[in-house]
XYZ file of C-alpha atoms in Angstrom:
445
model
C -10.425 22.584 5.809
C -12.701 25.021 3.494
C -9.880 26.504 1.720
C -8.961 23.324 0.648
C -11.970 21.693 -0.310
C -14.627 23.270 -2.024
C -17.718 21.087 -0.496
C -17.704 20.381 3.394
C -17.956 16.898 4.960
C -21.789 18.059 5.963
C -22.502 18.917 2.236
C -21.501 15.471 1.102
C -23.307 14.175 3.018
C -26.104 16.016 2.349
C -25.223 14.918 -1.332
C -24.912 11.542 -0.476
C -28.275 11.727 1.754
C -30.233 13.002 -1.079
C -28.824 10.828 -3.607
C -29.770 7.475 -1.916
C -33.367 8.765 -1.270
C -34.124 9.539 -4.798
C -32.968 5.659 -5.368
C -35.050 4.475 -3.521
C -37.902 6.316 -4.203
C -36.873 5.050 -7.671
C -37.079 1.490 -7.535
C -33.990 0.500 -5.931
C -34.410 -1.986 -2.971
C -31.092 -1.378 -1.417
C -28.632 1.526 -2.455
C -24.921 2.657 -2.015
C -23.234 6.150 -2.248
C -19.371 8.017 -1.887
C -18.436 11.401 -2.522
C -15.039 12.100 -2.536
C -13.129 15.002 -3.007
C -8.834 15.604 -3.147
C -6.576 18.749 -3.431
C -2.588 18.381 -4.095
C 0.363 19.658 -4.992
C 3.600 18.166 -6.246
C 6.746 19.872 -7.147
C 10.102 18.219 -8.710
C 13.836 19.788 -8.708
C 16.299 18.000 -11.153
C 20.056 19.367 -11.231
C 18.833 22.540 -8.914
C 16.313 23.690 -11.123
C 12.817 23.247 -11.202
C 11.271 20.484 -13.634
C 7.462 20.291 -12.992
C 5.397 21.918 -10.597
C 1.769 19.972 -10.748
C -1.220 21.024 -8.857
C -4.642 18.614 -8.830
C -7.693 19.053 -7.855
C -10.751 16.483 -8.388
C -14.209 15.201 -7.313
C -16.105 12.790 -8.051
C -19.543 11.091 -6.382
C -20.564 7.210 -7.361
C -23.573 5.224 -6.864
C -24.328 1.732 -6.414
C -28.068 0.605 -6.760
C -29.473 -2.669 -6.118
C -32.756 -4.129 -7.449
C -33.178 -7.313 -5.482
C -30.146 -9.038 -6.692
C -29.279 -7.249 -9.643
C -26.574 -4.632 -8.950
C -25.768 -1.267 -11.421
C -23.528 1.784 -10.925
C -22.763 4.936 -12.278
C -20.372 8.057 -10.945
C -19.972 11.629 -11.750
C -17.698 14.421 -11.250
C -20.601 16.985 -11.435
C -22.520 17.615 -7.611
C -25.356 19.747 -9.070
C -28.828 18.096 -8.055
C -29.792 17.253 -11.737
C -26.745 15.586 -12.184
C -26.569 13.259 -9.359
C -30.241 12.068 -9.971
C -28.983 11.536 -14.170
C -26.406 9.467 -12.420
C -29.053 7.514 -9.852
C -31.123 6.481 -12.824
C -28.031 5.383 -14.985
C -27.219 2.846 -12.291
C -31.263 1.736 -12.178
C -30.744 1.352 -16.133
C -27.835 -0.328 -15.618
C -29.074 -3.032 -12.535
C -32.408 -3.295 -14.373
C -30.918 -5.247 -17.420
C -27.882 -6.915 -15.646
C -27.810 -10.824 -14.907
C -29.133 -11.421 -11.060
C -25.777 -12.500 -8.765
C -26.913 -14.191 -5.558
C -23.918 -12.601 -3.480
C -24.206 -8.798 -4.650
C -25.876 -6.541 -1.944
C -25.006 -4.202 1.054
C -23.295 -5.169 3.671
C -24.658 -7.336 7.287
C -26.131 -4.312 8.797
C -25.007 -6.203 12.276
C -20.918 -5.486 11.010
C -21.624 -1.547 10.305
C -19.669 0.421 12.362
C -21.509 2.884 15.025
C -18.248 4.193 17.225
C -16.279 5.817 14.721
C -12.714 6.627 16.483
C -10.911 9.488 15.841
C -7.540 8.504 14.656
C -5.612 11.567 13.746
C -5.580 11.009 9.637
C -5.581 14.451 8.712
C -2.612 17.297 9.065
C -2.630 19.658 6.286
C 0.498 20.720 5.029
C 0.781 24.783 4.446
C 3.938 24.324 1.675
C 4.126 27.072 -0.635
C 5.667 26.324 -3.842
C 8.423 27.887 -2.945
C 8.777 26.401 0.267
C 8.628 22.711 -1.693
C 11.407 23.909 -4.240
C 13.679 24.837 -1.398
C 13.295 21.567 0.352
C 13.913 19.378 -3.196
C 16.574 21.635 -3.916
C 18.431 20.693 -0.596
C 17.442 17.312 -0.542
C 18.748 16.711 -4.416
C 22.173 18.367 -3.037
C 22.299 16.550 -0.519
C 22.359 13.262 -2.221
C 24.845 15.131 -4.831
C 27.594 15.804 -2.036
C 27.626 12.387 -0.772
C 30.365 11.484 -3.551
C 31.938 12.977 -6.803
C 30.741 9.962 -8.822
C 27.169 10.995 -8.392
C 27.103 12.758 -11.746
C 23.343 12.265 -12.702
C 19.920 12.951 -11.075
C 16.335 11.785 -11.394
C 15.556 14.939 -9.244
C 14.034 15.593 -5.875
C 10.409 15.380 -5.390
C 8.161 17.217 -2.623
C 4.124 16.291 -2.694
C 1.232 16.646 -0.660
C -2.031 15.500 -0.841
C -5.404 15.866 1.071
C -8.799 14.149 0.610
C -12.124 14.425 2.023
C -14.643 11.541 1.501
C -17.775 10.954 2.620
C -19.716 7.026 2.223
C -23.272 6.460 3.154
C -25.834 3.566 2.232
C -29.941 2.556 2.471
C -28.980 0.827 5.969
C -28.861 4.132 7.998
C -24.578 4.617 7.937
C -23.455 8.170 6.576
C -20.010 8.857 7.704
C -16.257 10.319 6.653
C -13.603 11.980 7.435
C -10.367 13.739 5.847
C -6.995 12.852 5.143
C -3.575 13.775 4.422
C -0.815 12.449 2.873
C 2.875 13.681 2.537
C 6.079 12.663 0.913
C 9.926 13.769 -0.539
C 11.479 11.397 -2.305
C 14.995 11.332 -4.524
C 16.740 9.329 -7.018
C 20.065 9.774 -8.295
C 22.567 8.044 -10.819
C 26.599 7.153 -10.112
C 29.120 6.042 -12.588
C 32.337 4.174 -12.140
C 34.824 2.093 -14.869
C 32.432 -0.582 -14.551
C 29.418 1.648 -15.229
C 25.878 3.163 -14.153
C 24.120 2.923 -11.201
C 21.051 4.421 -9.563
C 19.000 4.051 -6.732
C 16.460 6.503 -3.985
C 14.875 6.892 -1.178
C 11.512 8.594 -0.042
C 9.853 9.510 3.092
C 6.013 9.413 3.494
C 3.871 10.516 6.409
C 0.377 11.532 7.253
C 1.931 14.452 8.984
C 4.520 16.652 7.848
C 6.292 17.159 11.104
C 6.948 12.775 10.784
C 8.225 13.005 7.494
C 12.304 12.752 7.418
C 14.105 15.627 6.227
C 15.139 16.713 3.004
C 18.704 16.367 3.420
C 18.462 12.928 5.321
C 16.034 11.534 2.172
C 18.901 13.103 -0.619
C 21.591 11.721 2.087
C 20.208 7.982 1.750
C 19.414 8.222 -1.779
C 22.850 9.235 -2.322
C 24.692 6.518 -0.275
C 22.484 3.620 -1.728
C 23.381 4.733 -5.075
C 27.256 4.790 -4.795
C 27.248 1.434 -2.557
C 26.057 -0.323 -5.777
C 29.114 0.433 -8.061
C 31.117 -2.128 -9.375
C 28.280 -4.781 -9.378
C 28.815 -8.071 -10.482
C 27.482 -11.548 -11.247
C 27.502 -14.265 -8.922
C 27.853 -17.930 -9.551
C 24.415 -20.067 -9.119
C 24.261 -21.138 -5.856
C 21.217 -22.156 -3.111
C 21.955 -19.733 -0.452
C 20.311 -17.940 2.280
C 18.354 -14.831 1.217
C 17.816 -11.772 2.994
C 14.973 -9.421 2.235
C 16.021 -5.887 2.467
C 13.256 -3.876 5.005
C 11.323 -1.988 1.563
C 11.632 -5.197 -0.436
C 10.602 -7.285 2.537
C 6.931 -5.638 2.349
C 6.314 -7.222 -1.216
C 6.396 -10.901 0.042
C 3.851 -9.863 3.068
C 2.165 -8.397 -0.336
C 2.269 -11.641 -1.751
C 0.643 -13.041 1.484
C -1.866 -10.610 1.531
C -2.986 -11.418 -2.083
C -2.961 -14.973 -1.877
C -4.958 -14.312 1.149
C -7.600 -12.057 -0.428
C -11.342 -12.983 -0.654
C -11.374 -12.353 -4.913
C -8.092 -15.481 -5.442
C -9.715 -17.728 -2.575
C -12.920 -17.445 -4.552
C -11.474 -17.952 -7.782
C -9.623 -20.599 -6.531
C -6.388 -18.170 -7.968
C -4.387 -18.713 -4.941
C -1.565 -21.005 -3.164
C -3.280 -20.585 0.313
C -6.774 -22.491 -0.789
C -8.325 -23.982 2.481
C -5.189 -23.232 4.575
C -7.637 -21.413 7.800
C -6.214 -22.820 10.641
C -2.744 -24.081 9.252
C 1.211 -23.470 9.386
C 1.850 -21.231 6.349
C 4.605 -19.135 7.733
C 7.676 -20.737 9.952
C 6.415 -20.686 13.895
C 8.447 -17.682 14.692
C 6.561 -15.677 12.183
C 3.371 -13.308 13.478
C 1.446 -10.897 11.677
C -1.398 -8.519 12.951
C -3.215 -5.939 11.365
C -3.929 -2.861 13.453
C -6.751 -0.282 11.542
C -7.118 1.954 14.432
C -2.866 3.384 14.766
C -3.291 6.809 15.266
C -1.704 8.373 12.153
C -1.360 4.878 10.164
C -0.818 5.052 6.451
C -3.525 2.533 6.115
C -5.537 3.429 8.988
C -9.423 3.276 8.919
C -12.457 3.042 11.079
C -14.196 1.131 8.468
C -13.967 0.021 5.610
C -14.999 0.763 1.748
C -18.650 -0.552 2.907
C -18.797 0.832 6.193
C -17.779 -2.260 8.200
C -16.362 -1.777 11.334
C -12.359 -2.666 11.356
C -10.972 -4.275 14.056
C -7.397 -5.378 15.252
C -7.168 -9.173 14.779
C -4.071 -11.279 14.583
C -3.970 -12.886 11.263
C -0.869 -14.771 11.770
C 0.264 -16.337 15.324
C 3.019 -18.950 15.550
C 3.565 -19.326 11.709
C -0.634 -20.768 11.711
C -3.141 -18.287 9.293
C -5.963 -17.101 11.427
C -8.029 -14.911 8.843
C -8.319 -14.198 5.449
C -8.968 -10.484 3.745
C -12.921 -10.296 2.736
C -15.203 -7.709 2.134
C -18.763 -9.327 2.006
C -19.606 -9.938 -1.863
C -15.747 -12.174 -1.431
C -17.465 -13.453 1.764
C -20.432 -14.683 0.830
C -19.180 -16.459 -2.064
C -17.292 -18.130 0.182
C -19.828 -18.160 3.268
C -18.081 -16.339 5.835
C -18.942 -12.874 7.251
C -16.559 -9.841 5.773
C -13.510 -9.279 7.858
C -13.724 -5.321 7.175
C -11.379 -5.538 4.305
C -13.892 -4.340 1.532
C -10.646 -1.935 -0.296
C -7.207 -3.840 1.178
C -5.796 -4.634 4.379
C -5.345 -2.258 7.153
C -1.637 -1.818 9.099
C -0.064 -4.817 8.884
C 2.229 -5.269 11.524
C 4.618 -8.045 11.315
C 6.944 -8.904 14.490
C 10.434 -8.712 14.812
C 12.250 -11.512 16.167
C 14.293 -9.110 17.604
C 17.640 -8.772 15.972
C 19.195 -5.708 13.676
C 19.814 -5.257 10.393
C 23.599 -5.819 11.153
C 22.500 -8.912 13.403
C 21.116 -10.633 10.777
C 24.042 -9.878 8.757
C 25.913 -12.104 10.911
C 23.408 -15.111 11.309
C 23.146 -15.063 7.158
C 26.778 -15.227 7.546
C 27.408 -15.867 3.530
C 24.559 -15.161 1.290
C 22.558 -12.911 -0.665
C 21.157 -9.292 0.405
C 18.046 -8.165 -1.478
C 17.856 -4.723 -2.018
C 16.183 -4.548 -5.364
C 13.904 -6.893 -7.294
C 12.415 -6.290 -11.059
C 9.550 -8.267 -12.841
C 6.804 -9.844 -11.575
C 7.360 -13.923 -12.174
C 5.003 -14.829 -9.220
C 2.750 -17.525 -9.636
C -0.278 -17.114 -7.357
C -1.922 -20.521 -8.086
C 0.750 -22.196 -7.283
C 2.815 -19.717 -5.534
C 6.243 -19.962 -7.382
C 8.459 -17.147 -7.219
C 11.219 -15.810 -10.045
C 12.367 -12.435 -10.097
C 15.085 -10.637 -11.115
C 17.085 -8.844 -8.377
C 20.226 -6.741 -7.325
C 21.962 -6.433 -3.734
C 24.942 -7.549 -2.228
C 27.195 -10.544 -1.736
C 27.700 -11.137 1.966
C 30.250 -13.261 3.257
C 31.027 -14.105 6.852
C 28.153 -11.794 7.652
C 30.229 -8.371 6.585
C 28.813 -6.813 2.481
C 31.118 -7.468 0.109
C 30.049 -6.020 -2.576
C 27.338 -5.250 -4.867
C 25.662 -7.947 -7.482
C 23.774 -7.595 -10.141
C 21.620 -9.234 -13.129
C 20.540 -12.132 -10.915
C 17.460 -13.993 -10.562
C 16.234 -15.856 -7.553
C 13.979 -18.347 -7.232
C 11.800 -20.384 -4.923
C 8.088 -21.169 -4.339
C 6.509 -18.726 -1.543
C 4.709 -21.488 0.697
C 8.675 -23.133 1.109
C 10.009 -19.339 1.466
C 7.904 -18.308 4.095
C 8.138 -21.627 5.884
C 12.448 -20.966 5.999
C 11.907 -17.658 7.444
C 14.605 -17.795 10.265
C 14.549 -14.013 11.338
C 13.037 -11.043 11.023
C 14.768 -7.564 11.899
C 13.944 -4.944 13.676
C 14.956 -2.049 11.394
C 10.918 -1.176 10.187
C 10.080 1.545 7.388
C 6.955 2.511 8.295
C 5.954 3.484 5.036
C 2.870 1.854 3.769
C 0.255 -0.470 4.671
C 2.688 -3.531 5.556
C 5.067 -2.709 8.304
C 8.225 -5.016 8.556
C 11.706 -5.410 9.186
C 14.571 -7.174 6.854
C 13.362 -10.517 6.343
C 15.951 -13.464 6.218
C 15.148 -16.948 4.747
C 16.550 -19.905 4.720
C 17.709 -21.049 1.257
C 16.734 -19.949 -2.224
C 18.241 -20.201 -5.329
C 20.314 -17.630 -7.394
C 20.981 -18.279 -10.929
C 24.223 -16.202 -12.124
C 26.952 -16.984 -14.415
């Protein structure tokens, strides 16, 4: 880990340490501090030769004071000791002439967490430059070869990316812990009579050795792109919808917004007061797992230090929990769910069929495997976006549509989810399958 990082984990928080003592011997009554620190390394490939190669490297350390209610902060890119004391009293300045909020301060000491699990975050990724060019190089040919009217590229991209942070505050917690992060992704562009398509794929893994390969990623990129050719309009209709896996994720975003402690507060979301009630058909069950060895959105704790902990937020279509960190929870008097930062591993169950399964039981309908703009509502939860797929008819793709729009509100929508598939990209921080529902509209011609 040295080579990559230029501080240790024990000399953050030694940083860190000292940083928090010198606010408080300063004035401050309760005090916050992370150090942070990331190293990585991106190269694209467009038409077999190379277009960028981008290295990064960056630090930073930031400070939250608190004097009694009154709450400044201040961060820093420089560690020497004379720096991160100029930075302490900025954030004293700063609390000392800001308005008093009743809800700022640290978190319950009581929801800290003390058994910090180890849960395999961190494989660094030994890629020369080279190494990188060779695998974009094969995984933009590969998505080239997969048919002549592939005649354009975006390029092939191969990154990596480690961080090392380190979080402590004036309650006794100092702790952290690397990470790594790893992707190839590719995006290409096919032409036919009726004219230009594109569309890509990407991998993305903590570990290198999960990542797909190169060719597979170009392969997929490649195939998605031709199958859109010869799109057309479709006639408006109210049909059932199907959610395309990738796509799918965004409305368990939408959930997971609506959801969140700042638009319950602000009374900015569709699922006010709805603890304890049906928001999501029965069949429909969402957990969130933090502690999945190797999870993209993995974490012992939180951005405060609060312990995560599995929980099922969803069972039998009824919401159990909402996301808070504890400034969002005391405004609205509950404790902090250990969500201070976003959720952790969502992990939404499949009712068990796949991808070709639910095919059949849309029978004729709409497959969504694109969607542009962002006409979501989240007061009142209506939904408008622009989107491209396929027409499916007696549960077999027909062909590919275009320069649609469909519509609904997202309390009906995720009521009329009949089915969700089993054909998960683990990807990100919301892991689901296709996701089929009931009956939207699509305005066309």
């Amino acid at each position: 880990m040295s080579e990559r990082f230029s501080h240790s984990k024990d000399d953050l928080q030694a940083r860190v340490h000292d940083m928090l003592a010198y606010a408080r011997e300063h004035g401050a009554t309760g005090c916050e501090a992370e150090a942070s620190q990331g190293y990585g390394q991106s190269v694209t490939v467009r038409k077999g030769e190379v277009e960028t190669i981008e290295y990064n490297r960056d630090k930073g350390i930031s400070v939250s004071v608190y004097i009694g209610q009154r709450k400044g902060h201040a961060s820093t890119s420089d560690f020497g000791t004379q720096a991160l004391q100029d930075t302490v009293d900025k954030a004293l300045t700063i609390a000392r002439y800001t308005a008093e909020d009743s809800f700022a301060g640290l978190p319950d000491e009581a929801l800290l967490a003390h058994d910090i699990p180890e849960l395999d975050l961190y494989y660094p990724w030994d890629c020369t430059v080279e190494q990188a060019i060779a695998q974009a190089q094969t995984c933009e040919a590969a998505a080239l070869a997969v048919d002549t009217r592939i005649n354009n590229s975006e390029g092939a991209s191969v990154n990596t990316q480690e961080s090392l942070f380190v979080y402590g505050n004036s309650l006794g917690f100092l702790a952290g812990y690397p990470t790594s992060r790893h992707g190839i992704s590719c995006a290409v562009i096919a032409e036919s009579d009726a004219g230009m398509q594109r569309d890509y794929w990407y991998t993305t893994a903590r570990a290198a050795a999960d990542l797909e390969s190169g060719a597979d990623v170009g392969r997929r990129a490649g195939e998605r792109t031709v199958r859109r050719l010869d799109a057309r309009q479709v006639k408006t209709c109210q049909v059932p919808v199907l959610f395309e896996a990738p796509v799918a994720a965004g409305l368990i975003s939408h959930f997971v917004s609506a959801a969140s402690g700042g638009s319950l507060y602000r009374k900015s979301s569709f699922l006010l007061d709805s603890l304890g009630k049906p928001i999501f058909a029965p069949l429909v069950n969402i957990a969130e797992r933090p502690h999945l060895r190797k999870g993209l959105a993995s974490s012992p704790f939180d951005n405060e230090g609060v312990a995560t902990h599995d929980r099922e937020l969803v069972k039998d279509g009824m919401l159990q929990g909402y996301f808070l960190g504890s400034y969002s929870g005391r405004k609205l008097g509950m404790p902090s769910t250990g969500n201070a930062g976003g959720n952790h591993n969502l992990i939404v169950s499949s009712t068990g069929e796949d991808f070709a399964a639910l095919l059949k039981k849309m029978d004729t309908g709409l497959l969504v495997t694109e969607l542009l703009g962002h006409g979501i509502n989240t007061v009142t939860g209506d939904y408008s976006r622009g989107a491209a797929g396929f027409w499916v008819a007696g549960g077999v793709i027909q062909y590919a549509v275009e320069e649609i729009t469909i519509a609904g509100n997202l309390l009906d929508m995720f009521k009329q989810i009949i089915a969700i598939g089993t054909d998960v990209e683990a990807r990100g921080s919301k892991q689901t399958g296709s996701i089929l529902i009931e009956r939207m509209t699509v305005a066309g011609d």
